[in-house]
Amino acid sequence: MDNKTLLEIAEKAREYSYSPYSNFKVGAALLTKEGKVFTGCNIECASFGATNCAERTAIFKAISEGYKDIEKIAIASSNSENDEPTYPCGICRQVIVEFGLDIKIVTGYSKGKIYECSISDLMPNYFSKDEM
Ligand code: THU
């Protein structure tokens, strides 16, 4: 699946964002190496620390259904239509590297500029199980 299509799916998933506190809507679409797509949105909570980002929602859905070979994750946010890419937060980066340093991150706007990088570009010197 190409980046534009995956980003369109992330933009659709963004519609389900539950973000009454920040009003910042985020959607994610995760593509597995088998070609299966899992979507997610950010889910906020009155106890702010319990908030879950769109990326982790999609990852946890995939893992909990038996899919852990992740090829790429597309992210769309309230800023996408302004051609401002949104990259994963630090907690999500740590969760993403757990499942592969070659995972691609796609962001931007499906009808505008699309950016792609590898999670290893965003997370140098990450903490890994090898350090435990
Ligand atoms: N958020 C995400 O869902 N993904 C990101 O990559 C950045 C931040 C959410 C968390 C919170 O609901 C809102 O955006 C503002 O931080």
PDB file of C-alpha atoms and ligand atoms in Angstrom:
ATOM      1  CA  MET A   1       0.000   0.000   0.000  1.00  0.00           C
ATOM      2  CA  ASP A   2       1.374   3.430  -0.884  1.00  0.00           C
ATOM      3  CA  ASN A   3       1.941   6.238   1.624  1.00  0.00           C
ATOM      4  CA  LYS A   4      -0.854   8.423   0.246  1.00  0.00           C
ATOM      5  CA  THR A   5      -3.477   5.701   0.712  1.00  0.00           C
ATOM      6  CA  LEU A   6      -2.276   4.875   4.232  1.00  0.00           C
ATOM      7  CA  LEU A   7      -2.338   8.576   5.137  1.00  0.00           C
ATOM      8  CA  GLU A   8      -5.906   8.861   3.829  1.00  0.00           C
ATOM      9  CA  ILE A   9      -6.874   6.014   6.157  1.00  0.00           C
ATOM     10  CA  ALA A  10      -5.169   7.833   9.063  1.00  0.00           C
ATOM     11  CA  GLU A  11      -7.112  11.003   8.191  1.00  0.00           C
ATOM     12  CA  LYS A  12     -10.348   9.005   8.349  1.00  0.00           C
ATOM     13  CA  ALA A  13      -9.343   7.433  11.705  1.00  0.00           C
ATOM     14  CA  ARG A  14      -8.721  10.954  13.042  1.00  0.00           C
ATOM     15  CA  GLU A  15     -12.471  11.559  12.885  1.00  0.00           C
ATOM     16  CA  TYR A  16     -12.897   9.218  15.864  1.00  0.00           C
ATOM     17  CA  SER A  17     -10.418  11.164  18.004  1.00  0.00           C
ATOM     18  CA  TYR A  18     -11.651  11.683  21.550  1.00  0.00           C
ATOM     19  CA  SER A  19      -9.798  14.876  22.464  1.00  0.00           C
ATOM     20  CA  PRO A  20     -12.096  17.234  24.421  1.00  0.00           C
ATOM     21  CA  TYR A  21      -9.171  18.662  26.441  1.00  0.00           C
ATOM     22  CA  SER A  22      -6.591  19.489  23.765  1.00  0.00           C
ATOM     23  CA  ASN A  23      -8.934  19.623  20.758  1.00  0.00           C
ATOM     24  CA  PHE A  24      -5.957  18.217  18.872  1.00  0.00           C
ATOM     25  CA  LYS A  25      -7.215  15.338  16.774  1.00  0.00           C
ATOM     26  CA  VAL A  26      -4.820  12.597  15.721  1.00  0.00           C
ATOM     27  CA  GLY A  27      -5.379   9.500  13.609  1.00  0.00           C
ATOM     28  CA  ALA A  28      -2.974   6.694  12.796  1.00  0.00           C
ATOM     29  CA  ALA A  29      -2.978   3.870  10.285  1.00  0.00           C
ATOM     30  CA  LEU A  30      -0.578   0.968  10.738  1.00  0.00           C
ATOM     31  CA  LEU A  31       0.321  -1.386   7.895  1.00  0.00           C
ATOM     32  CA  THR A  32       1.631  -4.841   8.784  1.00  0.00           C
ATOM     33  CA  LYS A  33       4.070  -6.787   6.625  1.00  0.00           C
ATOM     34  CA  GLU A  34       1.165  -9.143   5.784  1.00  0.00           C
ATOM     35  CA  GLY A  35      -0.740  -6.165   4.360  1.00  0.00           C
ATOM     36  CA  LYS A  36      -3.269  -5.781   7.165  1.00  0.00           C
ATOM     37  CA  VAL A  37      -4.237  -2.279   8.339  1.00  0.00           C
ATOM     38  CA  PHE A  38      -5.018  -1.260  11.933  1.00  0.00           C
ATOM     39  CA  THR A  39      -6.233   2.224  12.758  1.00  0.00           C
ATOM     40  CA  GLY A  40      -6.160   4.286  15.928  1.00  0.00           C
ATOM     41  CA  CYS A  41      -7.007   7.697  17.302  1.00  0.00           C
ATOM     42  CA  ASN A  42      -5.931   9.635  20.376  1.00  0.00           C
ATOM     43  CA  ILE A  43      -8.112   9.002  23.420  1.00  0.00           C
ATOM     44  CA  GLU A  44      -7.910  11.610  26.175  1.00  0.00           C
ATOM     45  CA  CYS A  45      -8.932  11.301  29.801  1.00  0.00           C
ATOM     46  CA  ALA A  46      -9.823  13.756  32.583  1.00  0.00           C
ATOM     47  CA  SER A  47      -6.814  12.271  34.353  1.00  0.00           C
ATOM     48  CA  PHE A  48      -4.489  13.575  31.632  1.00  0.00           C
ATOM     49  CA  GLY A  49      -1.709  11.021  32.134  1.00  0.00           C
ATOM     50  CA  ALA A  50      -4.083   8.256  31.085  1.00  0.00           C
ATOM     51  CA  THR A  51      -4.344   9.697  27.574  1.00  0.00           C
ATOM     52  CA  ASN A  52      -3.379   7.333  24.775  1.00  0.00           C
ATOM     53  CA  CYS A  53      -1.889   8.579  21.507  1.00  0.00           C
ATOM     54  CA  ALA A  54      -3.264   7.513  18.129  1.00  0.00           C
ATOM     55  CA  GLU A  55      -0.083   5.611  17.268  1.00  0.00           C
ATOM     56  CA  ARG A  56      -0.179   3.502  20.420  1.00  0.00           C
ATOM     57  CA  THR A  57      -3.886   2.819  19.978  1.00  0.00           C
ATOM     58  CA  ALA A  58      -3.152   1.374  16.518  1.00  0.00           C
ATOM     59  CA  ILE A  59      -0.084  -0.554  17.725  1.00  0.00           C
ATOM     60  CA  PHE A  60      -1.906  -2.068  20.705  1.00  0.00           C
ATOM     61  CA  LYS A  61      -4.798  -3.102  18.468  1.00  0.00           C
ATOM     62  CA  ALA A  62      -2.383  -4.853  16.073  1.00  0.00           C
ATOM     63  CA  ILE A  63      -0.315  -6.588  18.753  1.00  0.00           C
ATOM     64  CA  SER A  64      -3.387  -7.715  20.672  1.00  0.00           C
ATOM     65  CA  GLU A  65      -4.738  -9.351  17.527  1.00  0.00           C
ATOM     66  CA  GLY A  66      -1.528 -11.251  16.808  1.00  0.00           C
ATOM     67  CA  TYR A  67       0.161  -8.916  14.308  1.00  0.00           C
ATOM     68  CA  LYS A  68       3.583  -7.638  15.350  1.00  0.00           C
ATOM     69  CA  ASP A  69       5.427  -7.315  12.028  1.00  0.00           C
ATOM     70  CA  ILE A  70       4.882  -3.636  11.376  1.00  0.00           C
ATOM     71  CA  GLU A  71       5.924  -2.121   8.046  1.00  0.00           C
ATOM     72  CA  LYS A  72       4.817   1.477   8.462  1.00  0.00           C
ATOM     73  CA  ILE A  73       2.624   3.823  10.466  1.00  0.00           C
ATOM     74  CA  ALA A  74       0.935   6.899   8.985  1.00  0.00           C
ATOM     75  CA  ILE A  75      -0.045   9.810  11.230  1.00  0.00           C
ATOM     76  CA  ALA A  76      -2.575  12.578  10.535  1.00  0.00           C
ATOM     77  CA  SER A  77      -3.338  15.395  12.963  1.00  0.00           C
ATOM     78  CA  SER A  78      -5.307  18.620  13.219  1.00  0.00           C
ATOM     79  CA  ASN A  79      -2.243  20.263  11.645  1.00  0.00           C
ATOM     80  CA  SER A  80      -2.055  18.051   8.569  1.00  0.00           C
ATOM     81  CA  GLU A  81      -4.170  20.269   6.325  1.00  0.00           C
ATOM     82  CA  ASN A  82      -1.800  23.166   7.137  1.00  0.00           C
ATOM     83  CA  ASP A  83       1.035  21.059   5.719  1.00  0.00           C
ATOM     84  CA  GLU A  84       2.575  20.650   9.169  1.00  0.00           C
ATOM     85  CA  PRO A  85       3.759  17.087   9.737  1.00  0.00           C
ATOM     86  CA  THR A  86       3.132  15.460  13.118  1.00  0.00           C
ATOM     87  CA  TYR A  87       5.740  13.015  14.390  1.00  0.00           C
ATOM     88  CA  PRO A  88       5.251  10.478  17.202  1.00  0.00           C
ATOM     89  CA  CYS A  89       5.821  11.612  20.789  1.00  0.00           C
ATOM     90  CA  GLY A  90       8.683  10.168  22.825  1.00  0.00           C
ATOM     91  CA  ILE A  91       6.588   7.469  24.486  1.00  0.00           C
ATOM     92  CA  CYS A  92       5.233   6.296  21.123  1.00  0.00           C
ATOM     93  CA  ARG A  93       8.754   6.290  19.633  1.00  0.00           C
ATOM     94  CA  GLN A  94       9.885   3.965  22.412  1.00  0.00           C
ATOM     95  CA  VAL A  95       6.912   1.660  21.756  1.00  0.00           C
ATOM     96  CA  ILE A  96       7.533   1.711  17.999  1.00  0.00           C
ATOM     97  CA  VAL A  97      11.247   0.734  18.297  1.00  0.00           C
ATOM     98  CA  GLU A  98      10.147  -2.192  20.452  1.00  0.00           C
ATOM     99  CA  PHE A  99       8.717  -3.719  17.281  1.00  0.00           C
ATOM    100  CA  GLY A 100      11.429  -2.842  14.751  1.00  0.00           C
ATOM    101  CA  LEU A 101      14.029  -0.243  13.873  1.00  0.00           C
ATOM    102  CA  ASP A 102      13.078  -0.457  10.208  1.00  0.00           C
ATOM    103  CA  ILE A 103       9.476   0.692  10.750  1.00  0.00           C
ATOM    104  CA  LYS A 104       8.670   3.649   8.522  1.00  0.00           C
ATOM    105  CA  ILE A 105       6.854   6.732   9.773  1.00  0.00           C
ATOM    106  CA  VAL A 106       4.644   8.517   7.257  1.00  0.00           C
ATOM    107  CA  THR A 107       3.216  11.931   8.019  1.00  0.00           C
ATOM    108  CA  GLY A 108       2.012  15.101   6.291  1.00  0.00           C
ATOM    109  CA  TYR A 109      -1.163  15.495   4.258  1.00  0.00           C
ATOM    110  CA  SER A 110      -2.556  13.071   1.671  1.00  0.00           C
ATOM    111  CA  LYS A 111      -3.422  15.969  -0.658  1.00  0.00           C
ATOM    112  CA  GLY A 112      -0.210  17.854   0.062  1.00  0.00           C
ATOM    113  CA  LYS A 113       3.323  17.054   1.073  1.00  0.00           C
ATOM    114  CA  ILE A 114       3.994  13.561   2.389  1.00  0.00           C
ATOM    115  CA  TYR A 115       7.033  12.840   4.552  1.00  0.00           C
ATOM    116  CA  GLU A 116       8.617   9.469   5.268  1.00  0.00           C
ATOM    117  CA  CYS A 117      11.421   8.493   7.600  1.00  0.00           C
ATOM    118  CA  SER A 118      12.516   5.498   9.599  1.00  0.00           C
ATOM    119  CA  ILE A 119      11.840   5.221  13.322  1.00  0.00           C
ATOM    120  CA  SER A 120      15.608   4.759  13.790  1.00  0.00           C
ATOM    121  CA  ASP A 121      16.057   8.317  12.424  1.00  0.00           C
ATOM    122  CA  LEU A 122      13.727   9.630  15.144  1.00  0.00           C
ATOM    123  CA  MET A 123      15.037   7.523  18.010  1.00  0.00           C
ATOM    124  CA  PRO A 124      18.862   7.399  18.135  1.00  0.00           C
ATOM    125  CA  ASN A 125      20.436   5.822  21.225  1.00  0.00           C
ATOM    126  CA  TYR A 126      17.104   4.334  22.217  1.00  0.00           C
ATOM    127  CA  PHE A 127      16.803   2.194  25.313  1.00  0.00           C
ATOM    128  CA  SER A 128      16.619  -1.475  24.364  1.00  0.00           C
ATOM    129  CA  LYS A 129      16.398  -4.866  26.026  1.00  0.00           C
ATOM    130  CA  ASP A 130      20.135  -5.307  25.299  1.00  0.00           C
ATOM    131  CA  GLU A 131      20.845  -2.755  28.037  1.00  0.00           C
ATOM    132  CA  MET A 132      18.984  -4.658  30.734  1.00  0.00           C
TER     133      MET A 132
HETATM  134  N1  THU B   1      -0.961  12.934  20.290  1.00  0.00           N
HETATM  135  C1  THU B   1      -1.041  11.813  19.524  1.00  0.00           C
HETATM  136  O1  THU B   1      -2.067  11.111  19.534  1.00  0.00           O
HETATM  137  N2  THU B   1       0.006  11.490  18.743  1.00  0.00           N
HETATM  138  C2  THU B   1       1.122  12.260  18.566  1.00  0.00           C
HETATM  139  O2  THU B   1       1.998  11.905  17.802  1.00  0.00           O
HETATM  140  C3  THU B   1       1.242  13.525  19.292  1.00  0.00           C
HETATM  141  C4  THU B   1       0.229  13.747  20.369  1.00  0.00           C
HETATM  142  C5  THU B   1      -2.125  13.340  21.079  1.00  0.00           C
HETATM  143  C6  THU B   1      -2.016  13.176  22.569  1.00  0.00           C
HETATM  144  C7  THU B   1      -3.035  14.209  23.034  1.00  0.00           C
HETATM  145  O3  THU B   1      -4.329  13.632  22.997  1.00  0.00           O
HETATM  146  C8  THU B   1      -2.975  15.298  21.987  1.00  0.00           C
HETATM  147  O4  THU B   1      -2.381  14.712  20.859  1.00  0.00           O
HETATM  148  C9  THU B   1      -2.208  16.521  22.416  1.00  0.00           C
HETATM  149  O5  THU B   1      -0.966  16.184  22.905  1.00  0.00           O
END
